[in-house]
Short mmCIF file of N, CA and C in Angstrom, two decimals:
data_model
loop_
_atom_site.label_atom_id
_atom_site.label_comp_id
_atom_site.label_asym_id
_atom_site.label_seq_id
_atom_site.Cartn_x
_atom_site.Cartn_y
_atom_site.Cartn_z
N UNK E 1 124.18 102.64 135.84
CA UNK E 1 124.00 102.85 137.26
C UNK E 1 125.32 102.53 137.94
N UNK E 2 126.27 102.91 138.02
CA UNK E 2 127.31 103.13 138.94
C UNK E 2 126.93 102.54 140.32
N UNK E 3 127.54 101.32 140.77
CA UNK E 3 127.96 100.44 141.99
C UNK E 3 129.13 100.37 142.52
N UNK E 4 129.63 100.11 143.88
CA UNK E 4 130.51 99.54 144.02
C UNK E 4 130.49 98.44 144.90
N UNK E 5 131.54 97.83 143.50
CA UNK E 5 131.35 96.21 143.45
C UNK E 5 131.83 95.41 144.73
N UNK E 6 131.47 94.51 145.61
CA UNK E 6 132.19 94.10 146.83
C UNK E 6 133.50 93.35 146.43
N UNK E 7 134.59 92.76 147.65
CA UNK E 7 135.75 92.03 146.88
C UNK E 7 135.64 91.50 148.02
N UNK E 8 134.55 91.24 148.80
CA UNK E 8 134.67 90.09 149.62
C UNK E 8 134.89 88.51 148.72
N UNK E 9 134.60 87.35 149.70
CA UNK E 9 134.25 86.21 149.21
C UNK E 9 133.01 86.23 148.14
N UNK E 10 133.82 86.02 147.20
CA UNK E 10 132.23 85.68 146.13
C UNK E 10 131.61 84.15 145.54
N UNK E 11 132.40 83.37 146.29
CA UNK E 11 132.31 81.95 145.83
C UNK E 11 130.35 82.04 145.42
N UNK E 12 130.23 81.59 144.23
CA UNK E 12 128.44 81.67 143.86
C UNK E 12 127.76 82.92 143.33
N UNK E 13 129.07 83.51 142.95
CA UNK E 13 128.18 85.55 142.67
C UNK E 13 127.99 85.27 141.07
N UNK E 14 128.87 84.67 140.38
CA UNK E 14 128.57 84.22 139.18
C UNK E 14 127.32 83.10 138.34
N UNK E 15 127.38 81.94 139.45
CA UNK E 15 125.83 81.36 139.25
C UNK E 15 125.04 82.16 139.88
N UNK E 16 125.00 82.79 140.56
CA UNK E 16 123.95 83.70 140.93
C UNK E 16 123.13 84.44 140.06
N UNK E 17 124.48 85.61 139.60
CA UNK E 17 124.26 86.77 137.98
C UNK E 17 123.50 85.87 137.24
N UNK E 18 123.85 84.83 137.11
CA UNK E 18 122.89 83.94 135.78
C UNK E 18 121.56 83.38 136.05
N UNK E 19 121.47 83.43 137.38
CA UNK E 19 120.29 82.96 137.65
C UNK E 19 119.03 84.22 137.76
N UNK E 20 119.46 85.56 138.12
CA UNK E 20 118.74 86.57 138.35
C UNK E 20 117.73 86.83 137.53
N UNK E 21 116.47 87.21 138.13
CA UNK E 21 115.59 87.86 136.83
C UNK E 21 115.70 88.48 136.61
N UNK E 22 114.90 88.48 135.31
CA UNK E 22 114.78 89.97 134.85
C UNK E 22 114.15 91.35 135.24
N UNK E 23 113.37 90.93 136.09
CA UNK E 23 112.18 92.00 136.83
C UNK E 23 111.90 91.44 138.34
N UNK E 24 112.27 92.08 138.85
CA UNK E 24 112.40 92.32 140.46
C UNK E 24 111.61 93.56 141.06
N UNK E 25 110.12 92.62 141.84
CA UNK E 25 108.82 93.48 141.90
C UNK E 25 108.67 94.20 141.11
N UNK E 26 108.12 94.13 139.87
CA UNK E 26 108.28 94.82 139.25
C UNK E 26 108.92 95.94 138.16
N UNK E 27 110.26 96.01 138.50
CA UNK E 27 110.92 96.56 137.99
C UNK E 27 111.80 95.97 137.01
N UNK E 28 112.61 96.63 136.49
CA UNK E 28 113.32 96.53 135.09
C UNK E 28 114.36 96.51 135.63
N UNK E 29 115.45 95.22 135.36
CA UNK E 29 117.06 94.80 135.16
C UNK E 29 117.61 95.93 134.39
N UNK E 30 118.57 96.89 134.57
CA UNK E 30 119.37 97.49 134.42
C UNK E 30 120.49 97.52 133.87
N UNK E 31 121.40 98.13 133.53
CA UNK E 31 123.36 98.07 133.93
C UNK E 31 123.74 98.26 135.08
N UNK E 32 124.50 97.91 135.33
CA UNK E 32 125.70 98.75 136.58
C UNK E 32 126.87 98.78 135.81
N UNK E 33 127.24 99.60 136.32
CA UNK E 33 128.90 100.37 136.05
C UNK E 33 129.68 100.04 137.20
N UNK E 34 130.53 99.35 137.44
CA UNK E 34 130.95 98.88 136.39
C UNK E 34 130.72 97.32 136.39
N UNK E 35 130.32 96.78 134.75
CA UNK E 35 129.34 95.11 134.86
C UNK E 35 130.42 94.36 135.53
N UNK E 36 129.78 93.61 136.35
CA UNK E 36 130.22 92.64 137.24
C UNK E 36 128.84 91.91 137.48
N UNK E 37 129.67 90.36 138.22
CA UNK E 37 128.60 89.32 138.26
C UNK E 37 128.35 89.01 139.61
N UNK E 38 128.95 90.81 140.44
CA UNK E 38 128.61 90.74 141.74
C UNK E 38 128.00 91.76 141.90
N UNK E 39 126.98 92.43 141.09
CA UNK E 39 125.93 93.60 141.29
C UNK E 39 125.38 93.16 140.24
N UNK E 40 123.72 94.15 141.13
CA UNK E 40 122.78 94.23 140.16
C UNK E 40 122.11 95.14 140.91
N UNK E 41 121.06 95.66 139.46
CA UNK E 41 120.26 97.05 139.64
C UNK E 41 118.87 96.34 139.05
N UNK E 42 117.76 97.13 139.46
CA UNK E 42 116.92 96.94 138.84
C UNK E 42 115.76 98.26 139.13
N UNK E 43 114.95 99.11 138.34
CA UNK E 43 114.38 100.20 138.46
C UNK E 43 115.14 100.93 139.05
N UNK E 44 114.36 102.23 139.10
CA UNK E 44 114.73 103.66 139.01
C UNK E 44 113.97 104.40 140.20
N UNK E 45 113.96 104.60 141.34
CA UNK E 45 115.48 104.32 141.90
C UNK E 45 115.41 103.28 142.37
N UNK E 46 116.83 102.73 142.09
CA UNK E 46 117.04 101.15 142.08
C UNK E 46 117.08 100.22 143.50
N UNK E 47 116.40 99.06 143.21
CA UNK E 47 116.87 97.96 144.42
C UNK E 47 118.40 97.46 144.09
N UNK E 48 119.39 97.22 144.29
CA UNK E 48 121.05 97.34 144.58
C UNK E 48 121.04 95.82 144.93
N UNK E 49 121.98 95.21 144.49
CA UNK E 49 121.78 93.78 144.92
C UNK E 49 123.72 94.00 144.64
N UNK E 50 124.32 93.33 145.93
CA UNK E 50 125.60 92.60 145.73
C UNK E 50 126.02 91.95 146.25
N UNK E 51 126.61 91.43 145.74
CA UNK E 51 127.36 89.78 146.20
C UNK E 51 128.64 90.00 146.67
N UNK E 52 128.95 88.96 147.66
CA UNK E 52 130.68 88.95 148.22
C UNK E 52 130.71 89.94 149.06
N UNK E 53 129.43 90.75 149.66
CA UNK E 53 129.49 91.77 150.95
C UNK E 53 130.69 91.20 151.80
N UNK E 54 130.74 92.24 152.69
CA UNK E 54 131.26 91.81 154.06
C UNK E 54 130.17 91.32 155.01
N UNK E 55 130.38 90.24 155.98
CA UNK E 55 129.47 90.04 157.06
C UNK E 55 129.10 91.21 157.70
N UNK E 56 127.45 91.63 157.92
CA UNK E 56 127.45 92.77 158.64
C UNK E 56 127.70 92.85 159.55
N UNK E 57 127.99 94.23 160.41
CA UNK E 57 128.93 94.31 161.94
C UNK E 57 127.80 93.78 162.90
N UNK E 58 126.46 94.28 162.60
CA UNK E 58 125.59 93.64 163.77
C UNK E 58 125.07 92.65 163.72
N UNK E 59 125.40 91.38 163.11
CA UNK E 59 125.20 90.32 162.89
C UNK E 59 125.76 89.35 163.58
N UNK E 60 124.83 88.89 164.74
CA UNK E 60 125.20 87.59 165.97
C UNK E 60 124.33 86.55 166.09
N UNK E 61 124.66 85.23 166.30
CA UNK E 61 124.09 84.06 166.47
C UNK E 61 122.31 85.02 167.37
N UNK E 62 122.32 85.75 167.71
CA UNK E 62 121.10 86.63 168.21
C UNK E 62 120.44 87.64 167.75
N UNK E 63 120.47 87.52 166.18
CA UNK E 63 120.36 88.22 165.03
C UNK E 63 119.08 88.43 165.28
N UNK E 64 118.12 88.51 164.85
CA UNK E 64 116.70 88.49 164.82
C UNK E 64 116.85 88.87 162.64
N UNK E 65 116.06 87.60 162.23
CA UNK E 65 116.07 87.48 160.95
C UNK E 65 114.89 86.97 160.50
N UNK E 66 114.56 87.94 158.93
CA UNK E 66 113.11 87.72 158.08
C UNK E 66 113.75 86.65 157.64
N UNK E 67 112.43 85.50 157.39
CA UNK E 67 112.95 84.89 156.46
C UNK E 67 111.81 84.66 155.45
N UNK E 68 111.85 84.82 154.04
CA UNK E 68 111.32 85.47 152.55
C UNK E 68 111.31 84.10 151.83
N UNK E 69 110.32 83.10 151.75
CA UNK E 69 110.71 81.94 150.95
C UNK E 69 111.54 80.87 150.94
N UNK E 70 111.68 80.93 152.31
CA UNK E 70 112.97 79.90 152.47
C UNK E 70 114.10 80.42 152.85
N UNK E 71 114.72 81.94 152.66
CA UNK E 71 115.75 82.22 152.23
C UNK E 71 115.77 83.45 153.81
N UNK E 72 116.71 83.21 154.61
CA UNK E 72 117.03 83.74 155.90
C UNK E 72 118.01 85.09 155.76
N UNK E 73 117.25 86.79 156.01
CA UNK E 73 117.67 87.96 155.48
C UNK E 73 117.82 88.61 157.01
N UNK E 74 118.88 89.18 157.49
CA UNK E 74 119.41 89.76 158.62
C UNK E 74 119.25 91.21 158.31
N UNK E 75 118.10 92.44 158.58
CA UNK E 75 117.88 93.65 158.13
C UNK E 75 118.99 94.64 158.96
N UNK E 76 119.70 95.13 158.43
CA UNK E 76 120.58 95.97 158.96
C UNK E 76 120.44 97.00 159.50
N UNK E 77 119.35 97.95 158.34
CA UNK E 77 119.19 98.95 158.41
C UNK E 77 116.88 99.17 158.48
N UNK E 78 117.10 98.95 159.74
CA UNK E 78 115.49 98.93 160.18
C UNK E 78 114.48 99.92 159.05
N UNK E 79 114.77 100.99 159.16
CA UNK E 79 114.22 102.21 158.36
C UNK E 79 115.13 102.70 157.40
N UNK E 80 114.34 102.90 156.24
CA UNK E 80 114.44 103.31 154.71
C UNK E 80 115.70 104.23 154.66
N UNK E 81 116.94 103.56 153.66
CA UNK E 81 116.69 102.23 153.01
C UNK E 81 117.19 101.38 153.72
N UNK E 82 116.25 100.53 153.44
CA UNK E 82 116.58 98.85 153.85
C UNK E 82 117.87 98.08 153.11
N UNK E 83 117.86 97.86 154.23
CA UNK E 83 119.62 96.78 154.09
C UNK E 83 119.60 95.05 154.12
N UNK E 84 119.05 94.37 153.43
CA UNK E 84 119.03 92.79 153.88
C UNK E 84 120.16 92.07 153.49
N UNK E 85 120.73 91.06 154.33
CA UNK E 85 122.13 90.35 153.78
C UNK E 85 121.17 88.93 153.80
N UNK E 86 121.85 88.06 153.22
CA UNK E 86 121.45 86.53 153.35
C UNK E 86 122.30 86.33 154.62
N UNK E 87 121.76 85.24 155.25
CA UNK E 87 122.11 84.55 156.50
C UNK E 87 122.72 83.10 155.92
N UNK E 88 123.37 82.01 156.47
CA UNK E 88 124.07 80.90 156.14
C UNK E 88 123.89 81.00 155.06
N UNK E 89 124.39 81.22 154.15
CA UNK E 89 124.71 80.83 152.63
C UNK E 89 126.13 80.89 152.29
N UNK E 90 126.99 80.61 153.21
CA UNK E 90 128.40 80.73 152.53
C UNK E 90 128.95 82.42 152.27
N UNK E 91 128.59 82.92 151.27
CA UNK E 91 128.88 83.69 150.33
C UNK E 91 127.34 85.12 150.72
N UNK E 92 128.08 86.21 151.32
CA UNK E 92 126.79 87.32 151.74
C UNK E 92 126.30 87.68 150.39
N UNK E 93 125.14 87.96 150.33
CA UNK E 93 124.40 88.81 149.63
C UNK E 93 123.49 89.42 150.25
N UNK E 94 123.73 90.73 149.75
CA UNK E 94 123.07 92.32 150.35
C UNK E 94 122.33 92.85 149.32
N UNK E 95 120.79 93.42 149.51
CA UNK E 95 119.95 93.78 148.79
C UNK E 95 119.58 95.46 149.61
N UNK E 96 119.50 96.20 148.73
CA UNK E 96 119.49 97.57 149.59
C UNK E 96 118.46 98.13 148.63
N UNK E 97 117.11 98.28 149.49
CA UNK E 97 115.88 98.54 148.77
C UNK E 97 115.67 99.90 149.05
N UNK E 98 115.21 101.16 148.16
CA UNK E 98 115.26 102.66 147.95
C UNK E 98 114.08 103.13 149.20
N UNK E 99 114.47 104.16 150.03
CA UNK E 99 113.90 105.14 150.41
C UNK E 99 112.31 105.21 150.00
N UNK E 100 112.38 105.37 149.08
CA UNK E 100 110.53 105.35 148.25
C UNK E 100 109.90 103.97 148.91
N UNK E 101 110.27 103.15 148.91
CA UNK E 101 109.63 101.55 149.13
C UNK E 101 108.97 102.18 150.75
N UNK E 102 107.63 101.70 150.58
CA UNK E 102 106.83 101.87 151.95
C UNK E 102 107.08 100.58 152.54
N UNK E 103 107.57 100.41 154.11
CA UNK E 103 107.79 99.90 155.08
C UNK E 103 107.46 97.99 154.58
N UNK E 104 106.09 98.32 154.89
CA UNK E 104 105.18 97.03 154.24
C UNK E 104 105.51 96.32 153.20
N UNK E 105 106.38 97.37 152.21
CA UNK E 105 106.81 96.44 150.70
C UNK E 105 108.02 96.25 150.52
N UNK E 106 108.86 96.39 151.80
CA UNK E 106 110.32 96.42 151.74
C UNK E 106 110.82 94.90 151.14
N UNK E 107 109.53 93.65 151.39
CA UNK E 107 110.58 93.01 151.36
C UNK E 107 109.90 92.13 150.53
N UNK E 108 109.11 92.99 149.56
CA UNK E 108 108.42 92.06 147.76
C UNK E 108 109.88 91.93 147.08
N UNK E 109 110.59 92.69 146.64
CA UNK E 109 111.67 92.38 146.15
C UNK E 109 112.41 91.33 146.50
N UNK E 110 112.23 90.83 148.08
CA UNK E 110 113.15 89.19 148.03
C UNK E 110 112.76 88.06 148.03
N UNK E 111 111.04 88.01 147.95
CA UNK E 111 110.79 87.36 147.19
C UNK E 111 110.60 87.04 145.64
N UNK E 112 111.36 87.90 144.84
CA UNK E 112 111.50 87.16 143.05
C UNK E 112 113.15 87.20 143.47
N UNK E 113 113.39 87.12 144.20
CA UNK E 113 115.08 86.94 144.38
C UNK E 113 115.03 85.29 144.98
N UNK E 114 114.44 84.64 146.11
CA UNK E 114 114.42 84.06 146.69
C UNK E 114 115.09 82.31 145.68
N UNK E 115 114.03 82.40 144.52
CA UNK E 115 114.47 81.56 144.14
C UNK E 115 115.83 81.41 143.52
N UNK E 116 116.42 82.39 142.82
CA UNK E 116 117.82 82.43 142.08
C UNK E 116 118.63 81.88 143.72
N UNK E 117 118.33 82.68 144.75
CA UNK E 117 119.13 82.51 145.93
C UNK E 117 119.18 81.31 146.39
N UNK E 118 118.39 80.31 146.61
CA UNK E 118 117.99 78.92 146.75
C UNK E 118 118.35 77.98 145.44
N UNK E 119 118.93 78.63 144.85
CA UNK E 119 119.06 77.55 143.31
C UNK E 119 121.00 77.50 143.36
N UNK E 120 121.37 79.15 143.86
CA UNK E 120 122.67 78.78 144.16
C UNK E 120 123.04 78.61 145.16
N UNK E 121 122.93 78.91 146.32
CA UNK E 121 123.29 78.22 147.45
C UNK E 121 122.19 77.41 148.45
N UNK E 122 122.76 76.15 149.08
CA UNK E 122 121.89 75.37 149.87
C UNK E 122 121.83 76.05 151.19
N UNK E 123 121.29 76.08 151.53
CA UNK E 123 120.96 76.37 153.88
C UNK E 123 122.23 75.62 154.13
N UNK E 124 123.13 76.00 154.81
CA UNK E 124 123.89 75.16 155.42
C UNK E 124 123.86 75.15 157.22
#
């Protein structure tokens, strides 16, 4: 599965990669092209996970943000596909869930993420 990889800040993209599951709602962990420990894929067509984003442009102390388990997600992109970044964690991570995902289930996928996300970075 061909990504491209971010070169933002990645401080944590590596404990991260190690912490990831294997199956995310359901789906099956993948490759990306090219392997890095700042993407991930999982099913067909894939939820997109990367690390070391850039801060998104519409992202202000007046954000309006889900928050999935603990873990505080700033939606970028309202309607399909969905765009979620992490909020205070140092280090962005962006999850970009497929077109197919109905509205309602956009955001099962960040919860089996939630914990890897909470294991490497604290709330600050």
């Amino acid at each position: 599965m061909p990504i491209r990889v971010p070169a933002g800040p990645g401080a944590g993209c590596g404990r991260l990669h190690d912490a990831l599951p294997g199956t995310l709602d359901g789906r099956d962990r993948r490759d990306t092209t090219p392997a890095s420990d700042r993407a991930a894929a999982w099913g067909s067509p894939p939820v997109l996970l990367r690390c070391g984003t850039d801060r998104p442009a519409g992202l202000t102390q007046e954000s309006e943000v889900v928050v999935v388990d603990g873990v505080e997600w700033y939606v970028s992109e309202p309607a399909p596909p969905y765009v979620f970044t992490t909020v205070g964690r140092g280090t962005y991570l962006q999850v970009r869930v497929p077109r197919s995902v109905p509205r309602a289930e956009a955001t099962a996928p960040l919860v089996d993420l939630a914990a890897a996300v909470t294991e490497t970075w604290r709330r600050r």
